[in-house]
Amino acid sequence: MKKMMTFILAVWSVLALQAQGFQEIKAFAESQKLDITAFAQLIQQQKQVQIIDARSADEFRINHLKGAIQVNVGDEKALQELIGRLDPKVYTFTYSIGAGRSVSLAKKLKDRGFQHVYFMPGGIGKRVGAGYPLESSIDPAKSLTLEGYQKQVASQHLTFVDISSKHCGGCKALHPILDNLEKQYPSVQVLRYELDENLKLVKDLKVKLLPTLLFYKDGQLVWTHDGIESEDNLQKLFQTYASR
């Protein structure tokens, strides 16, 4: 019994520390008031900057901000080596696919004494949607045009669109839900567009967050949602329009 109680207290302590860490990161994130435009302008205003890509090497090879340095935040050794090479007095900017890894990295840098640290709000999807460029290994000419997109969403009476990224955890969690809905409601066309392959389209649609979800009726937008949506709400959405 005593061993069990010791184990329970140990688990509780770990969970309490994790919760405390989450609250600290959340508070840090909320303390930054920059929107995507102010973030981009702040970079341009500095004579010297340090831009850190907090994604994996594979993601970095596909696209990244000009002048960025890549580090996998899950590799503690590589992360500490990079931090040791950075100048804590220079304005430092972090980014990732969303606002997860970049916020965590920015918080670590702040805790290490970096004076000016900012994370990119909304992540890469929001940056592209706001019209700011990325260095991309994929030919932008291959991106679907807005005209082509409009033809596709109007090609069927009902169309659901998912604009997301294979590197976005929340986006991937949504995919099996959409697979099931597609089977349940064959009258609804489900179209999926990958961020990396459609930077121009993401810009033209002014995407604010990944995933971006849209529902069309006869080519007219009738519903939209930025970010993850619950399975119940999506079920109701499909059912409402498919039953008409």
mmCIF file of N, CA and C in Angstrom, residues 73-178:
data_model
loop_
_atom_site.group_PDB
_atom_site.id
_atom_site.type_symbol
_atom_site.label_atom_id
_atom_site.label_comp_id
_atom_site.label_asym_id
_atom_site.label_seq_id
_atom_site.Cartn_x
_atom_site.Cartn_y
_atom_site.Cartn_z
ATOM 1 N N VAL A 73 13.119 20.675 -32.453
ATOM 2 C CA VAL A 73 13.001 20.960 -31.018
ATOM 3 C C VAL A 73 12.928 19.688 -30.180
ATOM 4 N N GLY A 74 12.680 18.553 -30.833
ATOM 5 C CA GLY A 74 12.653 17.286 -30.112
ATOM 6 C C GLY A 74 14.035 16.707 -29.883
ATOM 7 N N ASP A 75 15.039 17.267 -30.545
ATOM 8 C CA ASP A 75 16.425 16.819 -30.396
ATOM 9 C C ASP A 75 17.126 17.772 -29.430
ATOM 10 N N GLU A 76 17.140 17.413 -28.162
ATOM 11 C CA GLU A 76 17.644 18.308 -27.124
ATOM 12 C C GLU A 76 19.118 18.658 -27.326
ATOM 13 N N LYS A 77 19.922 17.709 -27.797
ATOM 14 C CA LYS A 77 21.347 17.972 -28.002
ATOM 15 C C LYS A 77 21.545 19.008 -29.106
ATOM 16 N N ALA A 78 20.861 18.803 -30.236
ATOM 17 C CA ALA A 78 20.974 19.748 -31.347
ATOM 18 C C ALA A 78 20.445 21.117 -30.951
ATOM 19 N N LEU A 79 19.386 21.130 -30.156
ATOM 20 C CA LEU A 79 18.789 22.385 -29.717
ATOM 21 C C LEU A 79 19.749 23.169 -28.833
ATOM 22 N N GLN A 80 20.381 22.493 -27.891
ATOM 23 C CA GLN A 80 21.312 23.171 -26.992
ATOM 24 C C GLN A 80 22.544 23.671 -27.737
ATOM 25 N N GLU A 81 22.997 22.908 -28.733
ATOM 26 C CA GLU A 81 24.140 23.342 -29.545
ATOM 27 C C GLU A 81 23.804 24.621 -30.311
ATOM 28 N N LEU A 82 22.584 24.660 -30.860
ATOM 29 C CA LEU A 82 22.171 25.849 -31.607
ATOM 30 C C LEU A 82 22.050 27.052 -30.677
ATOM 31 N N ILE A 83 21.424 26.862 -29.530
ATOM 32 C CA ILE A 83 21.259 27.969 -28.585
ATOM 33 C C ILE A 83 22.620 28.538 -28.187
ATOM 34 N N GLY A 84 23.615 27.655 -28.064
ATOM 35 C CA GLY A 84 24.955 28.094 -27.705
ATOM 36 C C GLY A 84 25.601 28.955 -28.780
ATOM 37 N N ARG A 85 25.155 28.815 -30.029
ATOM 38 C CA ARG A 85 25.723 29.591 -31.138
ATOM 39 C C ARG A 85 24.983 30.904 -31.375
ATOM 40 N N LEU A 86 23.812 31.038 -30.798
ATOM 41 C CA LEU A 86 23.005 32.230 -31.026
ATOM 42 C C LEU A 86 23.421 33.371 -30.104
ATOM 43 N N ASP A 87 23.108 34.587 -30.538
ATOM 44 C CA ASP A 87 23.407 35.781 -29.741
ATOM 45 C C ASP A 87 22.132 36.205 -29.009
ATOM 46 N N PRO A 88 22.118 36.139 -27.691
ATOM 47 C CA PRO A 88 20.903 36.481 -26.925
ATOM 48 C C PRO A 88 20.498 37.947 -27.016
ATOM 49 N N LYS A 89 21.362 38.798 -27.572
ATOM 50 C CA LYS A 89 21.042 40.215 -27.694
ATOM 51 C C LYS A 89 20.365 40.553 -29.017
ATOM 52 N N VAL A 90 20.454 39.628 -29.970
ATOM 53 C CA VAL A 90 19.893 39.866 -31.301
ATOM 54 C C VAL A 90 18.422 39.456 -31.336
ATOM 55 N N TYR A 91 17.599 40.217 -32.050
ATOM 56 C CA TYR A 91 16.190 39.869 -32.199
ATOM 57 C C TYR A 91 16.073 38.471 -32.801
ATOM 58 N N THR A 92 15.306 37.620 -32.118
ATOM 59 C CA THR A 92 15.194 36.215 -32.508
ATOM 60 C C THR A 92 13.731 35.862 -32.759
ATOM 61 N N PHE A 93 13.477 35.187 -33.882
ATOM 62 C CA PHE A 93 12.118 34.854 -34.301
ATOM 63 C C PHE A 93 12.002 33.348 -34.539
ATOM 64 N N THR A 94 10.958 32.749 -34.016
ATOM 65 C CA THR A 94 10.754 31.312 -34.209
ATOM 66 C C THR A 94 9.445 31.076 -34.957
ATOM 67 N N TYR A 95 9.378 29.952 -35.658
ATOM 68 C CA TYR A 95 8.137 29.595 -36.347
ATOM 69 C C TYR A 95 8.055 28.094 -36.563
ATOM 70 N N SER A 96 6.831 27.614 -36.799
ATOM 71 C CA SER A 96 6.593 26.208 -37.119
ATOM 72 C C SER A 96 5.317 26.135 -37.947
ATOM 73 N N ILE A 97 4.771 24.944 -38.119
ATOM 74 C CA ILE A 97 3.572 24.793 -38.944
ATOM 75 C C ILE A 97 2.375 25.487 -38.305
ATOM 76 N N GLY A 98 2.348 25.512 -36.978
ATOM 77 C CA GLY A 98 1.292 26.213 -36.247
ATOM 78 C C GLY A 98 1.931 27.081 -35.189
ATOM 79 N N ALA A 99 1.367 27.066 -34.003
ATOM 80 C CA ALA A 99 1.942 27.853 -32.905
ATOM 81 C C ALA A 99 2.242 26.932 -31.733
ATOM 82 N N GLY A 100 2.774 25.749 -32.028
ATOM 83 C CA GLY A 100 3.099 24.789 -30.981
ATOM 84 C C GLY A 100 4.588 24.771 -30.704
ATOM 85 N N ARG A 101 5.337 24.156 -31.605
ATOM 86 C CA ARG A 101 6.787 24.042 -31.430
ATOM 87 C C ARG A 101 7.467 25.409 -31.354
ATOM 88 N N SER A 102 6.973 26.360 -32.136
ATOM 89 C CA SER A 102 7.603 27.682 -32.154
ATOM 90 C C SER A 102 7.424 28.421 -30.832
ATOM 91 N N VAL A 103 6.259 28.272 -30.206
ATOM 92 C CA VAL A 103 6.014 28.913 -28.910
ATOM 93 C C VAL A 103 6.894 28.286 -27.835
ATOM 94 N N SER A 104 6.962 26.946 -27.850
ATOM 95 C CA SER A 104 7.785 26.234 -26.879
ATOM 96 C C SER A 104 9.249 26.652 -26.997
ATOM 97 N N LEU A 105 9.734 26.754 -28.237
ATOM 98 C CA LEU A 105 11.124 27.154 -28.456
ATOM 99 C C LEU A 105 11.351 28.595 -28.014
ATOM 100 N N ALA A 106 10.432 29.484 -28.358
ATOM 101 C CA ALA A 106 10.575 30.884 -27.961
ATOM 102 C C ALA A 106 10.619 31.024 -26.442
ATOM 103 N N LYS A 107 9.790 30.233 -25.755
ATOM 104 C CA LYS A 107 9.780 30.264 -24.288
ATOM 105 C C LYS A 107 11.129 29.788 -23.733
ATOM 106 N N LYS A 108 11.699 28.742 -24.314
ATOM 107 C CA LYS A 108 13.003 28.255 -23.857
ATOM 108 C C LYS A 108 14.077 29.326 -24.043
ATOM 109 N N LEU A 109 14.052 29.993 -25.182
ATOM 110 C CA LEU A 109 15.037 31.036 -25.452
ATOM 111 C C LEU A 109 14.883 32.201 -24.471
ATOM 112 N N LYS A 110 13.647 32.549 -24.197
ATOM 113 C CA LYS A 110 13.390 33.627 -23.240
ATOM 114 C C LYS A 110 13.933 33.260 -21.862
ATOM 115 N N ASP A 111 13.708 32.013 -21.471
ATOM 116 C CA ASP A 111 14.188 31.542 -20.172
ATOM 117 C C ASP A 111 15.715 31.503 -20.105
ATOM 118 N N ARG A 112 16.347 31.398 -21.286
ATOM 119 C CA ARG A 112 17.815 31.368 -21.342
ATOM 120 C C ARG A 112 18.411 32.771 -21.432
ATOM 121 N N GLY A 113 17.593 33.786 -21.316
ATOM 122 C CA GLY A 113 18.117 35.138 -21.277
ATOM 123 C C GLY A 113 18.085 35.897 -22.589
ATOM 124 N N PHE A 114 17.433 35.345 -23.613
ATOM 125 C CA PHE A 114 17.316 36.070 -24.873
ATOM 126 C C PHE A 114 16.373 37.246 -24.663
ATOM 127 N N GLN A 115 16.826 38.427 -25.085
ATOM 128 C CA GLN A 115 16.116 39.656 -24.743
ATOM 129 C C GLN A 115 14.914 39.937 -25.626
ATOM 130 N N HIS A 116 15.000 39.586 -26.900
ATOM 131 C CA HIS A 116 13.939 39.896 -27.852
ATOM 132 C C HIS A 116 13.569 38.624 -28.626
ATOM 133 N N VAL A 117 12.546 37.919 -28.149
ATOM 134 C CA VAL A 117 12.139 36.648 -28.759
ATOM 135 C C VAL A 117 10.666 36.713 -29.136
ATOM 136 N N TYR A 118 10.363 36.324 -30.374
ATOM 137 C CA TYR A 118 8.984 36.357 -30.858
ATOM 138 C C TYR A 118 8.692 35.096 -31.668
ATOM 139 N N PHE A 119 7.505 34.544 -31.482
ATOM 140 C CA PHE A 119 7.084 33.387 -32.297
ATOM 141 C C PHE A 119 6.081 33.865 -33.338
ATOM 142 N N MET A 120 6.050 33.189 -34.480
ATOM 143 C CA MET A 120 5.162 33.594 -35.560
ATOM 144 C C MET A 120 3.733 33.160 -35.262
ATOM 145 N N PRO A 121 2.813 34.106 -35.096
ATOM 146 C CA PRO A 121 1.424 33.751 -34.763
ATOM 147 C C PRO A 121 0.736 33.028 -35.919
ATOM 148 N N GLY A 122 0.062 31.927 -35.600
ATOM 149 C CA GLY A 122 -0.689 31.203 -36.621
ATOM 150 C C GLY A 122 0.123 30.245 -37.455
ATOM 151 N N GLY A 123 1.437 30.372 -37.430
ATOM 152 C CA GLY A 123 2.279 29.452 -38.172
ATOM 153 C C GLY A 123 2.377 29.767 -39.655
ATOM 154 N N ILE A 124 2.972 28.825 -40.390
ATOM 155 C CA ILE A 124 3.274 29.040 -41.802
ATOM 156 C C ILE A 124 2.016 29.259 -42.632
ATOM 157 N N GLY A 125 0.958 28.501 -42.330
ATOM 158 C CA GLY A 125 -0.276 28.654 -43.091
ATOM 159 C C GLY A 125 -0.780 30.081 -43.072
ATOM 160 N N LYS A 126 -0.765 30.699 -41.897
ATOM 161 C CA LYS A 126 -1.246 32.073 -41.767
ATOM 162 C C LYS A 126 -0.323 33.048 -42.480
ATOM 163 N N ARG A 127 0.985 32.782 -42.440
ATOM 164 C CA ARG A 127 1.943 33.651 -43.132
ATOM 165 C C ARG A 127 1.680 33.659 -44.636
ATOM 166 N N VAL A 128 1.522 32.458 -45.195
ATOM 167 C CA VAL A 128 1.266 32.351 -46.635
ATOM 168 C C VAL A 128 -0.077 32.988 -46.984
ATOM 169 N N GLY A 129 -1.093 32.710 -46.154
ATOM 170 C CA GLY A 129 -2.412 33.274 -46.391
ATOM 171 C C GLY A 129 -2.426 34.792 -46.339
ATOM 172 N N ALA A 130 -1.507 35.375 -45.558
ATOM 173 C CA ALA A 130 -1.421 36.832 -45.442
ATOM 174 C C ALA A 130 -0.603 37.446 -46.574
ATOM 175 N N GLY A 131 -0.064 36.589 -47.453
ATOM 176 C CA GLY A 131 0.647 37.097 -48.623
ATOM 177 C C GLY A 131 2.143 37.216 -48.490
ATOM 178 N N TYR A 132 2.724 36.680 -47.403
ATOM 179 C CA TYR A 132 4.168 36.751 -47.219
ATOM 180 C C TYR A 132 4.839 35.513 -47.817
ATOM 181 N N PRO A 133 6.015 35.681 -48.416
ATOM 182 C CA PRO A 133 6.636 34.586 -49.171
ATOM 183 C C PRO A 133 7.347 33.544 -48.306
ATOM 184 N N LEU A 134 7.561 32.391 -48.912
ATOM 185 C CA LEU A 134 8.409 31.332 -48.368
ATOM 186 C C LEU A 134 9.392 30.919 -49.449
ATOM 187 N N GLU A 135 10.552 30.470 -49.028
ATOM 188 C CA GLU A 135 11.474 29.820 -49.939
ATOM 189 C C GLU A 135 10.963 28.385 -50.101
ATOM 190 N N SER A 136 10.587 27.996 -51.319
ATOM 191 C CA SER A 136 9.967 26.690 -51.525
ATOM 192 C C SER A 136 10.713 25.873 -52.577
ATOM 193 N N SER A 137 10.815 24.567 -52.318
ATOM 194 C CA SER A 137 11.445 23.665 -53.286
ATOM 195 C C SER A 137 10.438 23.178 -54.319
ATOM 196 N N ILE A 138 9.168 23.504 -54.127
ATOM 197 C CA ILE A 138 8.114 23.104 -55.061
ATOM 198 C C ILE A 138 7.781 24.287 -55.959
ATOM 199 N N ASP A 139 7.759 24.049 -57.257
ATOM 200 C CA ASP A 139 7.481 25.100 -58.235
ATOM 201 C C ASP A 139 6.104 25.711 -57.961
ATOM 202 N N PRO A 140 6.045 27.007 -57.646
ATOM 203 C CA PRO A 140 4.748 27.628 -57.349
ATOM 204 C C PRO A 140 3.782 27.591 -58.524
ATOM 205 N N ALA A 141 4.319 27.434 -59.728
ATOM 206 C CA ALA A 141 3.466 27.370 -60.913
ATOM 207 C C ALA A 141 2.586 26.119 -60.907
ATOM 208 N N LYS A 142 2.983 25.118 -60.104
ATOM 209 C CA LYS A 142 2.213 23.877 -60.024
ATOM 210 C C LYS A 142 1.037 23.992 -59.054
ATOM 211 N N SER A 143 0.994 25.071 -58.322
ATOM 212 C CA SER A 143 -0.110 25.281 -57.388
ATOM 213 C C SER A 143 -1.407 25.471 -58.150
ATOM 214 N N LEU A 144 -2.485 24.944 -57.612
ATOM 215 C CA LEU A 144 -3.797 25.129 -58.215
ATOM 216 C C LEU A 144 -4.157 26.611 -58.203
ATOM 217 N N THR A 145 -4.673 27.105 -59.312
ATOM 218 C CA THR A 145 -5.076 28.502 -59.384
ATOM 219 C C THR A 145 -6.422 28.684 -58.698
ATOM 220 N N LEU A 146 -6.721 29.923 -58.352
ATOM 221 C CA LEU A 146 -8.013 30.218 -57.739
ATOM 222 C C LEU A 146 -9.153 29.876 -58.696
ATOM 223 N N GLU A 147 -8.947 30.145 -59.979
ATOM 224 C CA GLU A 147 -9.963 29.815 -60.978
ATOM 225 C C GLU A 147 -10.199 28.308 -61.037
ATOM 226 N N GLY A 148 -9.092 27.544 -61.016
ATOM 227 C CA GLY A 148 -9.216 26.094 -61.031
ATOM 228 C C GLY A 148 -9.918 25.572 -59.791
ATOM 229 N N TYR A 149 -9.595 26.177 -58.667
ATOM 230 C CA TYR A 149 -10.235 25.809 -57.397
ATOM 231 C C TYR A 149 -11.736 26.070 -57.460
ATOM 232 N N GLN A 150 -12.117 27.238 -57.944
ATOM 233 C CA GLN A 150 -13.532 27.597 -58.027
ATOM 234 C C GLN A 150 -14.304 26.628 -58.927
ATOM 235 N N LYS A 151 -13.669 26.182 -59.985
ATOM 236 C CA LYS A 151 -14.306 25.200 -60.868
ATOM 237 C C LYS A 151 -14.502 23.876 -60.147
ATOM 238 N N GLN A 152 -13.511 23.476 -59.362
ATOM 239 C CA GLN A 152 -13.600 22.200 -58.644
ATOM 240 C C GLN A 152 -14.693 22.225 -57.584
ATOM 241 N N VAL A 153 -14.782 23.304 -56.814
ATOM 242 C CA VAL A 153 -15.790 23.341 -55.747
ATOM 243 C C VAL A 153 -17.201 23.484 -56.311
ATOM 244 N N ALA A 154 -17.296 23.974 -57.558
ATOM 245 C CA ALA A 154 -18.615 24.141 -58.185
ATOM 246 C C ALA A 154 -19.004 22.948 -59.059
ATOM 247 N N SER A 155 -18.118 21.958 -59.133
ATOM 248 C CA SER A 155 -18.359 20.817 -60.019
ATOM 249 C C SER A 155 -19.408 19.853 -59.477
ATOM 250 N N GLN A 156 -19.785 20.020 -58.206
ATOM 251 C CA GLN A 156 -20.805 19.184 -57.590
ATOM 252 C C GLN A 156 -21.707 20.056 -56.722
ATOM 253 N N HIS A 157 -22.920 19.592 -56.497
ATOM 254 C CA HIS A 157 -23.904 20.369 -55.732
ATOM 255 C C HIS A 157 -23.377 20.737 -54.344
ATOM 256 N N LEU A 158 -22.767 19.770 -53.647
ATOM 257 C CA LEU A 158 -22.220 20.007 -52.310
ATOM 258 C C LEU A 158 -20.739 19.643 -52.279
ATOM 259 N N THR A 159 -19.925 20.525 -51.729
ATOM 260 C CA THR A 159 -18.479 20.281 -51.670
ATOM 261 C C THR A 159 -17.921 20.723 -50.323
ATOM 262 N N PHE A 160 -17.154 19.846 -49.708
ATOM 263 C CA PHE A 160 -16.449 20.172 -48.474
ATOM 264 C C PHE A 160 -14.963 20.249 -48.793
ATOM 265 N N VAL A 161 -14.289 21.303 -48.303
ATOM 266 C CA VAL A 161 -12.869 21.517 -48.589
ATOM 267 C C VAL A 161 -12.058 21.494 -47.298
ATOM 268 N N ASP A 162 -10.951 20.774 -47.351
ATOM 269 C CA ASP A 162 -10.003 20.709 -46.235
ATOM 270 C C ASP A 162 -8.654 21.199 -46.733
ATOM 271 N N ILE A 163 -8.211 22.359 -46.250
ATOM 272 C CA ILE A 163 -6.886 22.883 -46.575
ATOM 273 C C ILE A 163 -6.015 22.655 -45.351
ATOM 274 N N SER A 164 -5.025 21.785 -45.494
ATOM 275 C CA SER A 164 -4.257 21.392 -44.313
ATOM 276 C C SER A 164 -2.827 21.038 -44.695
ATOM 277 N N SER A 165 -2.128 20.401 -43.773
ATOM 278 C CA SER A 165 -0.745 19.982 -44.002
ATOM 279 C C SER A 165 -0.508 18.614 -43.374
ATOM 280 N N LYS A 166 0.252 17.798 -44.062
ATOM 281 C CA LYS A 166 0.587 16.469 -43.541
ATOM 282 C C LYS A 166 1.512 16.564 -42.326
ATOM 283 N N HIS A 167 2.048 17.756 -42.077
ATOM 284 C CA HIS A 167 2.937 17.958 -40.930
ATOM 285 C C HIS A 167 2.204 18.529 -39.721
ATOM 286 N N CYS A 168 0.915 18.778 -39.873
ATOM 287 C CA CYS A 168 0.103 19.380 -38.816
ATOM 288 C C CYS A 168 -0.626 18.273 -38.054
ATOM 289 N N GLY A 169 -0.321 18.139 -36.759
ATOM 290 C CA GLY A 169 -0.917 17.070 -35.960
ATOM 291 C C GLY A 169 -2.428 17.127 -35.919
ATOM 292 N N GLY A 170 -2.971 18.323 -35.698
ATOM 293 C CA GLY A 170 -4.414 18.479 -35.660
ATOM 294 C C GLY A 170 -5.066 18.148 -36.986
ATOM 295 N N CYS A 171 -4.393 18.530 -38.079
ATOM 296 C CA CYS A 171 -4.906 18.228 -39.425
ATOM 297 C C CYS A 171 -4.987 16.720 -39.639
ATOM 298 N N LYS A 172 -3.940 16.011 -39.235
ATOM 299 C CA LYS A 172 -3.909 14.557 -39.430
ATOM 300 C C LYS A 172 -4.992 13.861 -38.616
ATOM 301 N N ALA A 173 -5.300 14.393 -37.442
ATOM 302 C CA ALA A 173 -6.347 13.804 -36.604
ATOM 303 C C ALA A 173 -7.717 13.950 -37.255
ATOM 304 N N LEU A 174 -7.853 14.943 -38.110
ATOM 305 C CA LEU A 174 -9.125 15.206 -38.773
ATOM 306 C C LEU A 174 -9.365 14.279 -39.957
ATOM 307 N N HIS A 175 -8.307 13.783 -40.570
ATOM 308 C CA HIS A 175 -8.426 13.025 -41.815
ATOM 309 C C HIS A 175 -9.306 11.783 -41.713
ATOM 310 N N PRO A 176 -9.158 10.923 -40.708
ATOM 311 C CA PRO A 176 -10.046 9.755 -40.627
ATOM 312 C C PRO A 176 -11.508 10.131 -40.422
ATOM 313 N N ILE A 177 -11.764 11.255 -39.757
ATOM 314 C CA ILE A 177 -13.141 11.724 -39.583
ATOM 315 C C ILE A 177 -13.742 12.083 -40.935
ATOM 316 N N LEU A 178 -12.952 12.778 -41.755
ATOM 317 C CA LEU A 178 -13.431 13.148 -43.086
ATOM 318 C C LEU A 178 -13.598 11.927 -43.980
#
